[in-house]
PDB file of C-alpha atoms in Angstrom:
ATOM      1  CA  MET A 208       2.373  13.176   5.190  1.00  0.00           C
ATOM      2  CA  GLY A 209       2.973  11.945   8.717  1.00  0.00           C
ATOM      3  CA  CYS A 210       6.419  12.717  10.087  1.00  0.00           C
ATOM      4  CA  ILE A 211       7.589  14.143   6.762  1.00  0.00           C
ATOM      5  CA  GLU A 212       4.919  16.808   6.951  1.00  0.00           C
ATOM      6  CA  GLU A 213       6.443  18.159  10.111  1.00  0.00           C
ATOM      7  CA  LEU A 214       9.782  18.713   8.389  1.00  0.00           C
ATOM      8  CA  LYS A 215      10.751  21.607   6.152  1.00  0.00           C
ATOM      9  CA  TYR A 216      10.488  20.100   2.693  1.00  0.00           C
ATOM     10  CA  GLU A 217      10.442  21.306  -0.881  1.00  0.00           C
ATOM     11  CA  THR A 218       8.194  19.580  -3.385  1.00  0.00           C
ATOM     12  CA  ILE A 219       9.971  19.026  -6.699  1.00  0.00           C
ATOM     13  CA  ILE A 220       7.235  16.962  -8.375  1.00  0.00           C
ATOM     14  CA  SER A 221       3.718  16.330  -7.097  1.00  0.00           C
ATOM     15  CA  HIS A 222       0.924  13.876  -7.933  1.00  0.00           C
ATOM     16  CA  ALA A 223       3.213  11.937 -10.250  1.00  0.00           C
ATOM     17  CA  SER A 224       3.797   8.306 -11.051  1.00  0.00           C
ATOM     18  CA  PHE A 225       6.563   6.464  -9.304  1.00  0.00           C
ATOM     19  CA  LYS A 226       8.394   6.016 -12.597  1.00  0.00           C
ATOM     20  CA  GLU A 227       8.296   9.757 -13.329  1.00  0.00           C
ATOM     21  CA  CYS A 228       9.951  10.474  -9.991  1.00  0.00           C
ATOM     22  CA  ARG A 229      12.588   7.799 -10.580  1.00  0.00           C
ATOM     23  CA  GLU A 230      13.400   9.208 -14.017  1.00  0.00           C
ATOM     24  CA  TYR A 231      13.658  12.730 -12.620  1.00  0.00           C
ATOM     25  CA  VAL A 232      16.190  11.620 -10.010  1.00  0.00           C
ATOM     26  CA  LYS A 233      18.130   9.716 -12.664  1.00  0.00           C
ATOM     27  CA  GLU A 234      18.274  12.745 -14.974  1.00  0.00           C
ATOM     28  CA  HIS A 235      18.869  15.533 -12.475  1.00  0.00           C
ATOM     29  CA  PHE A 236      21.122  14.177  -9.739  1.00  0.00           C
ATOM     30  CA  LYS A 237      24.654  12.949 -10.293  1.00  0.00           C
ATOM     31  CA  GLU A 238      24.803  11.394  -6.855  1.00  0.00           C
ATOM     32  CA  ARG A 239      22.186   8.691  -6.488  1.00  0.00           C
ATOM     33  CA  ILE A 240      21.678   5.856  -4.062  1.00  0.00           C
ATOM     34  CA  GLU A 241      19.414   2.895  -4.625  1.00  0.00           C
ATOM     35  CA  VAL A 242      17.326   1.822  -1.667  1.00  0.00           C
ATOM     36  CA  GLU A 243      14.944  -1.046  -1.192  1.00  0.00           C
ATOM     37  CA  PRO A 244      11.166  -0.738  -0.663  1.00  0.00           C
ATOM     38  CA  GLY A 245      10.484  -0.172   3.013  1.00  0.00           C
ATOM     39  CA  PHE A 246      13.789   1.650   3.566  1.00  0.00           C
ATOM     40  CA  LYS A 247      13.388   4.370   6.178  1.00  0.00           C
ATOM     41  CA  ILE A 248      14.137   7.981   5.326  1.00  0.00           C
ATOM     42  CA  PHE A 249      13.309  10.688   7.869  1.00  0.00           C
ATOM     43  CA  ASP A 250      11.542   8.025   9.901  1.00  0.00           C
ATOM     44  CA  SER A 251       9.124   7.247   7.063  1.00  0.00           C
ATOM     45  CA  TYR A 252       9.066   4.068   5.013  1.00  0.00           C
ATOM     46  CA  ILE A 253       9.712   4.417   1.302  1.00  0.00           C
ATOM     47  CA  ILE A 254       6.854   2.901  -0.673  1.00  0.00           C
ATOM     48  CA  GLY A 255       7.731   2.120  -4.251  1.00  0.00           C
ATOM     49  CA  ILE A 256       8.594  -0.066  -7.171  1.00  0.00           C
ATOM     50  CA  PRO A 257      12.249  -1.108  -7.373  1.00  0.00           C
ATOM     51  CA  PRO A 258      14.664   0.274  -8.355  1.00  0.00           C
ATOM     52  CA  ILE A 259      14.060   3.152  -5.938  1.00  0.00           C
ATOM     53  CA  LEU A 260      16.487   6.006  -6.508  1.00  0.00           C
ATOM     54  CA  VAL A 261      17.296   8.655  -3.920  1.00  0.00           C
ATOM     55  CA  GLY A 262      19.189  11.731  -5.042  1.00  0.00           C
ATOM     56  CA  ILE A 263      21.769  13.610  -2.990  1.00  0.00           C
ATOM     57  CA  GLU A 264      22.557  17.255  -3.651  1.00  0.00           C
ATOM     58  CA  GLY A 265      24.873  18.903  -1.160  1.00  0.00           C
ATOM     59  CA  ASP A 266      23.248  18.408   2.227  1.00  0.00           C
ATOM     60  CA  ALA A 267      19.847  17.597   0.759  1.00  0.00           C
ATOM     61  CA  VAL A 268      18.088  14.298   0.162  1.00  0.00           C
ATOM     62  CA  VAL A 269      15.671  13.979  -2.768  1.00  0.00           C
ATOM     63  CA  PHE A 270      13.343  11.024  -2.469  1.00  0.00           C
ATOM     64  CA  PRO A 271       9.935   9.704  -3.598  1.00  0.00           C
ATOM     65  CA  TYR A 272       7.061   9.825  -1.161  1.00  0.00           C
ATOM     66  CA  THR A 273       3.896   7.928  -2.071  1.00  0.00           C
ATOM     67  CA  LYS A 274       0.375   8.473  -0.728  1.00  0.00           C
ATOM     68  CA  PRO A 275      -2.601   6.267  -1.684  1.00  0.00           C
ATOM     69  CA  CYS A 276      -4.855   9.048  -2.987  1.00  0.00           C
ATOM     70  CA  HIS A 277      -2.313  11.526  -4.292  1.00  0.00           C
ATOM     71  CA  GLY A 278       0.339   9.522  -6.095  1.00  0.00           C
ATOM     72  CA  THR A 279       4.041  10.059  -5.632  1.00  0.00           C
ATOM     73  CA  PHE A 280       5.771  13.279  -4.644  1.00  0.00           C
ATOM     74  CA  LEU A 281       9.439  13.953  -5.102  1.00  0.00           C
ATOM     75  CA  LEU A 282      10.582  15.761  -1.990  1.00  0.00           C
ATOM     76  CA  ARG A 283      13.799  17.575  -1.113  1.00  0.00           C
ATOM     77  CA  ILE A 284      14.803  17.897   2.511  1.00  0.00           C
ATOM     78  CA  GLU A 285      18.044  19.338   3.884  1.00  0.00           C
ATOM     79  CA  SER A 286      19.740  17.045   6.369  1.00  0.00           C
ATOM     80  CA  SER A 287      23.439  16.326   6.492  1.00  0.00           C
ATOM     81  CA  ASP A 288      22.789  13.512   8.974  1.00  0.00           C
ATOM     82  CA  GLU A 289      20.447  11.753   6.563  1.00  0.00           C
ATOM     83  CA  VAL A 290      22.885  12.302   3.691  1.00  0.00           C
ATOM     84  CA  ASP A 291      25.663  10.717   5.765  1.00  0.00           C
ATOM     85  CA  ARG A 292      23.436   7.771   6.652  1.00  0.00           C
ATOM     86  CA  LEU A 293      22.548   7.210   3.009  1.00  0.00           C
ATOM     87  CA  ARG A 294      26.169   7.425   1.855  1.00  0.00           C
ATOM     88  CA  LYS A 295      27.129   4.790   4.428  1.00  0.00           C
ATOM     89  CA  LYS A 296      24.616   2.482   2.797  1.00  0.00           C
ATOM     90  CA  ARG A 297      26.855   2.228  -0.283  1.00  0.00           C
TER      91      ARG A 297
ATOM     92  CA  MET B  61     -14.816   2.994  19.839  1.00  0.00           C
ATOM     93  CA  ARG B  62     -16.786  -0.079  18.874  1.00  0.00           C
ATOM     94  CA  GLY B  63     -16.196  -3.637  19.968  1.00  0.00           C
ATOM     95  CA  VAL B  64     -12.935  -5.230  18.895  1.00  0.00           C
ATOM     96  CA  VAL B  65     -12.346  -3.150  15.798  1.00  0.00           C
ATOM     97  CA  LYS B  66      -8.783  -1.882  15.904  1.00  0.00           C
ATOM     98  CA  MET B  67      -8.405   1.764  15.081  1.00  0.00           C
ATOM     99  CA  ASP B  68      -5.145   3.588  14.681  1.00  0.00           C
ATOM    100  CA  PRO B  69      -3.630   5.504  16.379  1.00  0.00           C
ATOM    101  CA  THR B  70      -5.104   4.766  19.791  1.00  0.00           C
ATOM    102  CA  ASP B  71      -4.771   0.994  19.739  1.00  0.00           C
ATOM    103  CA  PRO B  72      -1.484  -0.837  20.163  1.00  0.00           C
ATOM    104  CA  PRO B  73      -0.070  -2.828  17.228  1.00  0.00           C
ATOM    105  CA  ASP B  74      -1.871  -6.066  16.712  1.00  0.00           C
ATOM    106  CA  ALA B  75      -0.636  -9.289  15.151  1.00  0.00           C
ATOM    107  CA  GLY B  76      -3.962  -9.427  13.390  1.00  0.00           C
ATOM    108  CA  GLY B  77      -4.764 -13.097  13.406  1.00  0.00           C
ATOM    109  CA  GLU B  78      -6.605 -15.173  15.920  1.00  0.00           C
ATOM    110  CA  LYS B  79      -4.755 -18.145  17.347  1.00  0.00           C
ATOM    111  CA  GLY B  80      -4.950 -21.200  15.136  1.00  0.00           C
ATOM    112  CA  ARG B  81      -6.469 -19.311  12.195  1.00  0.00           C
ATOM    113  CA  LYS B  82      -4.805 -18.220   9.020  1.00  0.00           C
ATOM    114  CA  THR B  83      -4.584 -14.475   8.545  1.00  0.00           C
ATOM    115  CA  ALA B  84      -5.191 -12.294   5.498  1.00  0.00           C
ATOM    116  CA  TYR B  85      -4.281  -8.627   5.233  1.00  0.00           C
ATOM    117  CA  LEU B  86      -6.439  -6.614   2.834  1.00  0.00           C
ATOM    118  CA  LEU B  87      -4.681  -3.384   1.869  1.00  0.00           C
ATOM    119  CA  LEU B  88      -7.054  -0.863   0.332  1.00  0.00           C
ATOM    120  CA  GLY B  89      -6.135   2.137  -1.747  1.00  0.00           C
ATOM    121  CA  CYS B  90      -7.841   5.501  -2.083  1.00  0.00           C
ATOM    122  CA  PRO B  91     -11.605   4.861  -1.838  1.00  0.00           C
ATOM    123  CA  GLU B  92     -12.500   7.045  -4.832  1.00  0.00           C
ATOM    124  CA  VAL B  93     -13.466   4.095  -7.064  1.00  0.00           C
ATOM    125  CA  PRO B  94     -16.780   2.622  -5.893  1.00  0.00           C
ATOM    126  CA  VAL B  95     -16.097  -1.060  -6.565  1.00  0.00           C
ATOM    127  CA  GLN B  96     -13.252  -1.184  -4.063  1.00  0.00           C
ATOM    128  CA  MET B  97     -15.424  -1.034  -0.961  1.00  0.00           C
ATOM    129  CA  GLY B  98     -17.949  -3.587  -2.187  1.00  0.00           C
ATOM    130  CA  ILE B  99     -15.242  -6.023  -3.234  1.00  0.00           C
ATOM    131  CA  ALA B 100     -13.347  -5.536   0.024  1.00  0.00           C
ATOM    132  CA  LEU B 101     -16.452  -6.300   2.094  1.00  0.00           C
ATOM    133  CA  TYR B 102     -17.192  -9.309  -0.103  1.00  0.00           C
ATOM    134  CA  LEU B 103     -13.647 -10.669   0.183  1.00  0.00           C
ATOM    135  CA  ALA B 104     -13.553 -10.115   3.924  1.00  0.00           C
ATOM    136  CA  SER B 105     -16.844 -11.921   4.351  1.00  0.00           C
ATOM    137  CA  ARG B 106     -15.853 -14.903   2.171  1.00  0.00           C
ATOM    138  CA  LEU B 107     -12.444 -15.262   3.757  1.00  0.00           C
ATOM    139  CA  GLU B 108     -13.849 -15.079   7.298  1.00  0.00           C
ATOM    140  CA  LYS B 109     -16.456 -17.715   6.413  1.00  0.00           C
ATOM    141  CA  SER B 110     -13.707 -19.961   5.086  1.00  0.00           C
ATOM    142  CA  GLY B 111     -11.878 -19.697   8.408  1.00  0.00           C
ATOM    143  CA  VAL B 112      -9.379 -16.939   7.612  1.00  0.00           C
ATOM    144  CA  SER B 113      -8.957 -14.068  10.045  1.00  0.00           C
ATOM    145  CA  VAL B 114      -9.087 -10.827   8.046  1.00  0.00           C
ATOM    146  CA  VAL B 115      -7.382  -7.547   8.869  1.00  0.00           C
ATOM    147  CA  LEU B 116      -8.439  -4.682   6.639  1.00  0.00           C
ATOM    148  CA  ALA B 117      -6.083  -1.732   6.285  1.00  0.00           C
ATOM    149  CA  GLY B 118      -6.886   1.620   4.748  1.00  0.00           C
ATOM    150  CA  ASN B 119      -6.527   5.354   5.087  1.00  0.00           C
ATOM    151  CA  PRO B 120      -8.857   7.246   7.450  1.00  0.00           C
ATOM    152  CA  SER B 121     -11.555   7.590   4.761  1.00  0.00           C
ATOM    153  CA  VAL B 122     -11.535   3.842   4.091  1.00  0.00           C
ATOM    154  CA  ILE B 123     -11.820   3.167   7.811  1.00  0.00           C
ATOM    155  CA  GLN B 124     -14.790   5.513   8.127  1.00  0.00           C
ATOM    156  CA  LEU B 125     -16.468   3.888   5.103  1.00  0.00           C
ATOM    157  CA  ILE B 126     -16.086   0.489   6.734  1.00  0.00           C
ATOM    158  CA  ARG B 127     -17.428   1.742  10.067  1.00  0.00           C
ATOM    159  CA  VAL B 128     -20.499   3.230   8.392  1.00  0.00           C
ATOM    160  CA  SER B 129     -21.096   0.351   5.959  1.00  0.00           C
ATOM    161  CA  ASP B 130     -20.651  -2.423   8.490  1.00  0.00           C
ATOM    162  CA  PRO B 131     -21.664  -0.992  11.864  1.00  0.00           C
ATOM    163  CA  ASP B 132     -22.210  -4.375  13.452  1.00  0.00           C
ATOM    164  CA  GLN B 133     -18.975  -5.856  12.092  1.00  0.00           C
ATOM    165  CA  HIS B 134     -20.685  -8.603  10.151  1.00  0.00           C
ATOM    166  CA  TYR B 135     -18.101  -8.504   7.384  1.00  0.00           C
ATOM    167  CA  VAL B 136     -14.979  -6.882   8.778  1.00  0.00           C
ATOM    168  CA  LYS B 137     -13.828  -7.676  12.276  1.00  0.00           C
ATOM    169  CA  ARG B 138     -10.518  -5.850  12.390  1.00  0.00           C
ATOM    170  CA  VAL B 139      -9.521  -2.553  10.818  1.00  0.00           C
ATOM    171  CA  ILE B 140      -6.198  -0.738  11.058  1.00  0.00           C
ATOM    172  CA  ASN B 141      -4.623   2.340   9.563  1.00  0.00           C
ATOM    173  CA  LEU B 142      -2.741   1.656   6.320  1.00  0.00           C
ATOM    174  CA  GLU B 143       0.448   3.335   7.498  1.00  0.00           C
ATOM    175  CA  ARG B 144       0.505   1.201  10.605  1.00  0.00           C
ATOM    176  CA  ALA B 145      -0.165  -1.950   8.577  1.00  0.00           C
ATOM    177  CA  MET B 146       2.721  -1.119   6.241  1.00  0.00           C
ATOM    178  CA  ALA B 147       5.018  -0.454   9.180  1.00  0.00           C
ATOM    179  CA  ASP B 148       4.071  -3.765  10.800  1.00  0.00           C
ATOM    180  CA  LEU B 149       4.590  -5.670   7.554  1.00  0.00           C
ATOM    181  CA  ILE B 150       7.875  -3.944   6.698  1.00  0.00           C
ATOM    182  CA  GLU B 151       9.269  -4.488  10.186  1.00  0.00           C
ATOM    183  CA  GLY B 152       8.066  -8.092  10.238  1.00  0.00           C
ATOM    184  CA  ARG B 153       5.900  -7.565  13.306  1.00  0.00           C
ATOM    185  CA  VAL B 154       3.064  -9.338  11.496  1.00  0.00           C
ATOM    186  CA  ARG B 155       3.371 -12.167   9.016  1.00  0.00           C
ATOM    187  CA  PRO B 156      -0.007 -12.817   7.396  1.00  0.00           C
ATOM    188  CA  ASP B 157      -0.587 -16.009   5.446  1.00  0.00           C
ATOM    189  CA  MET B 158      -1.720 -13.947   2.486  1.00  0.00           C
ATOM    190  CA  THR B 159      -1.995 -10.314   1.467  1.00  0.00           C
ATOM    191  CA  VAL B 160      -4.555  -8.858  -0.909  1.00  0.00           C
ATOM    192  CA  ALA B 161      -3.629  -5.452  -2.279  1.00  0.00           C
ATOM    193  CA  PHE B 162      -6.081  -3.206  -4.124  1.00  0.00           C
ATOM    194  CA  ALA B 163      -4.802  -0.911  -6.868  1.00  0.00           C
ATOM    195  CA  HIS B 164      -6.571   1.489  -9.186  1.00  0.00           C
ATOM    196  CA  ASN B 165      -3.704   3.954  -9.515  1.00  0.00           C
ATOM    197  CA  ASP B 166       0.070   4.083  -9.651  1.00  0.00           C
ATOM    198  CA  ALA B 167       0.304   4.432  -5.877  1.00  0.00           C
ATOM    199  CA  GLY B 168      -1.589   1.185  -5.387  1.00  0.00           C
ATOM    200  CA  ILE B 169       0.989  -0.643  -7.506  1.00  0.00           C
ATOM    201  CA  SER B 170       3.779   0.965  -5.465  1.00  0.00           C
ATOM    202  CA  TYR B 171       2.224  -0.291  -2.233  1.00  0.00           C
ATOM    203  CA  ALA B 172       1.873  -3.800  -3.676  1.00  0.00           C
ATOM    204  CA  ALA B 173       5.487  -3.775  -4.901  1.00  0.00           C
ATOM    205  CA  THR B 174       6.611  -2.862  -1.402  1.00  0.00           C
ATOM    206  CA  ILE B 175       4.618  -5.718   0.100  1.00  0.00           C
ATOM    207  CA  ARG B 176       6.124  -8.110  -2.433  1.00  0.00           C
ATOM    208  CA  TYR B 177       9.587  -7.022  -1.370  1.00  0.00           C
ATOM    209  CA  VAL B 178       9.074  -7.333   2.406  1.00  0.00           C
ATOM    210  CA  SER B 179       6.772 -10.339   2.637  1.00  0.00           C
ATOM    211  CA  ALA B 180       7.204 -13.865   1.349  1.00  0.00           C
ATOM    212  CA  SER B 181       3.535 -14.805   1.726  1.00  0.00           C
ATOM    213  CA  PRO B 182       1.238 -15.081  -1.322  1.00  0.00           C
ATOM    214  CA  LEU B 183       0.236 -11.714  -2.750  1.00  0.00           C
ATOM    215  CA  TYR B 184      -3.011 -11.197  -4.620  1.00  0.00           C
ATOM    216  CA  LEU B 185      -3.197  -7.917  -6.499  1.00  0.00           C
ATOM    217  CA  ILE B 186      -6.666  -6.711  -7.461  1.00  0.00           C
ATOM    218  CA  ILE B 187      -6.283  -4.105 -10.201  1.00  0.00           C
ATOM    219  CA  PHE B 188      -9.421  -2.217 -11.167  1.00  0.00           C
ATOM    220  CA  GLY B 189     -10.642   1.124 -12.458  1.00  0.00           C
ATOM    221  CA  ARG B 190     -10.432   2.745 -15.882  1.00  0.00           C
ATOM    222  CA  ASP B 191      -6.663   2.230 -16.204  1.00  0.00           C
ATOM    223  CA  ALA B 192      -6.644  -1.364 -14.969  1.00  0.00           C
ATOM    224  CA  GLU B 193      -4.905  -2.870 -17.973  1.00  0.00           C
ATOM    225  CA  ALA B 194      -2.141  -0.256 -18.136  1.00  0.00           C
ATOM    226  CA  LEU B 195      -1.580  -0.534 -14.403  1.00  0.00           C
ATOM    227  CA  ALA B 196      -1.334  -4.314 -14.635  1.00  0.00           C
ATOM    228  CA  GLY B 197       1.649  -3.807 -16.934  1.00  0.00           C
ATOM    229  CA  LEU B 198       3.487  -1.958 -14.153  1.00  0.00           C
ATOM    230  CA  ALA B 199       3.133  -4.875 -11.758  1.00  0.00           C
ATOM    231  CA  GLU B 200       6.108  -6.882 -12.982  1.00  0.00           C
ATOM    232  CA  PHE B 201       6.732  -8.559  -9.624  1.00  0.00           C
ATOM    233  CA  GLU B 202       5.521 -11.982  -8.538  1.00  0.00           C
ATOM    234  CA  CYS B 203       1.863 -11.944  -7.561  1.00  0.00           C
ATOM    235  CA  GLU B 204      -1.529 -13.275  -8.589  1.00  0.00           C
ATOM    236  CA  LYS B 205      -3.061 -10.448 -10.591  1.00  0.00           C
ATOM    237  CA  ILE B 206      -6.823 -10.097 -10.867  1.00  0.00           C
ATOM    238  CA  VAL B 207      -7.512  -7.395 -13.444  1.00  0.00           C
ATOM    239  CA  GLU B 208     -10.851  -5.893 -14.458  1.00  0.00           C
ATOM    240  CA  LYS B 209     -11.748  -2.469 -15.816  1.00  0.00           C
ATOM    241  CA  ALA B 210     -14.412  -2.076 -13.154  1.00  0.00           C
ATOM    242  CA  VAL B 211     -15.419   1.305 -11.762  1.00  0.00           C
ATOM    243  CA  HIS B 212     -19.045   1.198 -10.601  1.00  0.00           C
ATOM    244  CA  ASN B 213     -20.147  -2.374 -11.197  1.00  0.00           C
ATOM    245  CA  PRO B 214     -18.238  -5.041  -9.286  1.00  0.00           C
ATOM    246  CA  ALA B 215     -19.922  -8.064 -10.911  1.00  0.00           C
ATOM    247  CA  GLN B 216     -17.188  -9.011 -13.409  1.00  0.00           C
ATOM    248  CA  LEU B 217     -14.431  -8.379 -10.905  1.00  0.00           C
ATOM    249  CA  LYS B 218     -16.239 -10.548  -8.361  1.00  0.00           C
ATOM    250  CA  LYS B 219     -16.435 -13.348 -10.932  1.00  0.00           C
ATOM    251  CA  LYS B 220     -12.684 -13.243 -11.473  1.00  0.00           C
ATOM    252  CA  ILE B 221     -12.043 -13.183  -7.731  1.00  0.00           C
ATOM    253  CA  ASP B 222     -14.341 -16.163  -7.220  1.00  0.00           C
ATOM    254  CA  LYS B 223     -12.406 -18.079  -9.867  1.00  0.00           C
ATOM    255  CA  VAL B 224      -8.995 -17.303  -8.379  1.00  0.00           C
ATOM    256  CA  PHE B 225     -10.070 -18.082  -4.806  1.00  0.00           C
ATOM    257  CA  GLY B 226     -11.996 -21.196  -5.793  1.00  0.00           C
ATOM    258  CA  TRP B 227     -15.410 -19.786  -4.936  1.00  0.00           C
ATOM    259  CA  ALA B 228     -16.911 -20.027  -8.415  1.00  0.00           C
ATOM    260  CA  ALA B 229     -20.081 -22.119  -8.510  1.00  0.00           C
ATOM    261  CA  SER B 230     -19.569 -25.462 -10.228  1.00  0.00           C
ATOM    262  CA  LYS B 231     -21.385 -25.794 -13.561  1.00  0.00           C
ATOM    263  CA  SER B 232     -21.252 -29.581 -13.584  1.00  0.00           C
TER     264      SER B 232
END
């Protein structure tokens, strides 16, 4: 997973559709931020079908990560810096 | 490394096109469905013959398939890693005259949607495989969709591509 793979991440959903990941974020995270396709999170570009929802839970970011052969993963990575950056996007 | 074929990650970013020629980016998905490679080689060949400079982007397996299938670069002149191509397109470092995205799964549609968002150039979306029709329903963004439930045999998909690109033989 490129740069993401080098980070400590938790996989919430794997090999899913983009819509499934979006719905999960919508249902499970009160704090959500909408980002555009190509938005950078943890130095990786978000690939996806708008609307792209990113969840925030404490100091963690929950976001979809799409790979051509494996579908979309919903990943959770702790980073207060990234949370702050996302909140400033509002 | 062979000739002028661009291979990530050792080569620097490349604008893709040759001076004075239009440029097409072909973005391939996972190579698990056989028709993709045949159609990609066909498209690359036809576009190059019509004067368009083609850049083919794919994951490492796609790149190896191209290298093995076309060792003398008759059909594909320039190949780059998909992640690099997406980065270049998202950041606006390259602005092709057209993009052709291949999709046989949900991820392929996600890649095409991203291209639609970051690039204003015409987008052709080739949707194939067993779930082609259902996948076509997910592509609600502006693009020229070419949809065929092709897995092993590319003939019907090729026919549709020929029609869209104006390559169909005249019957008159």
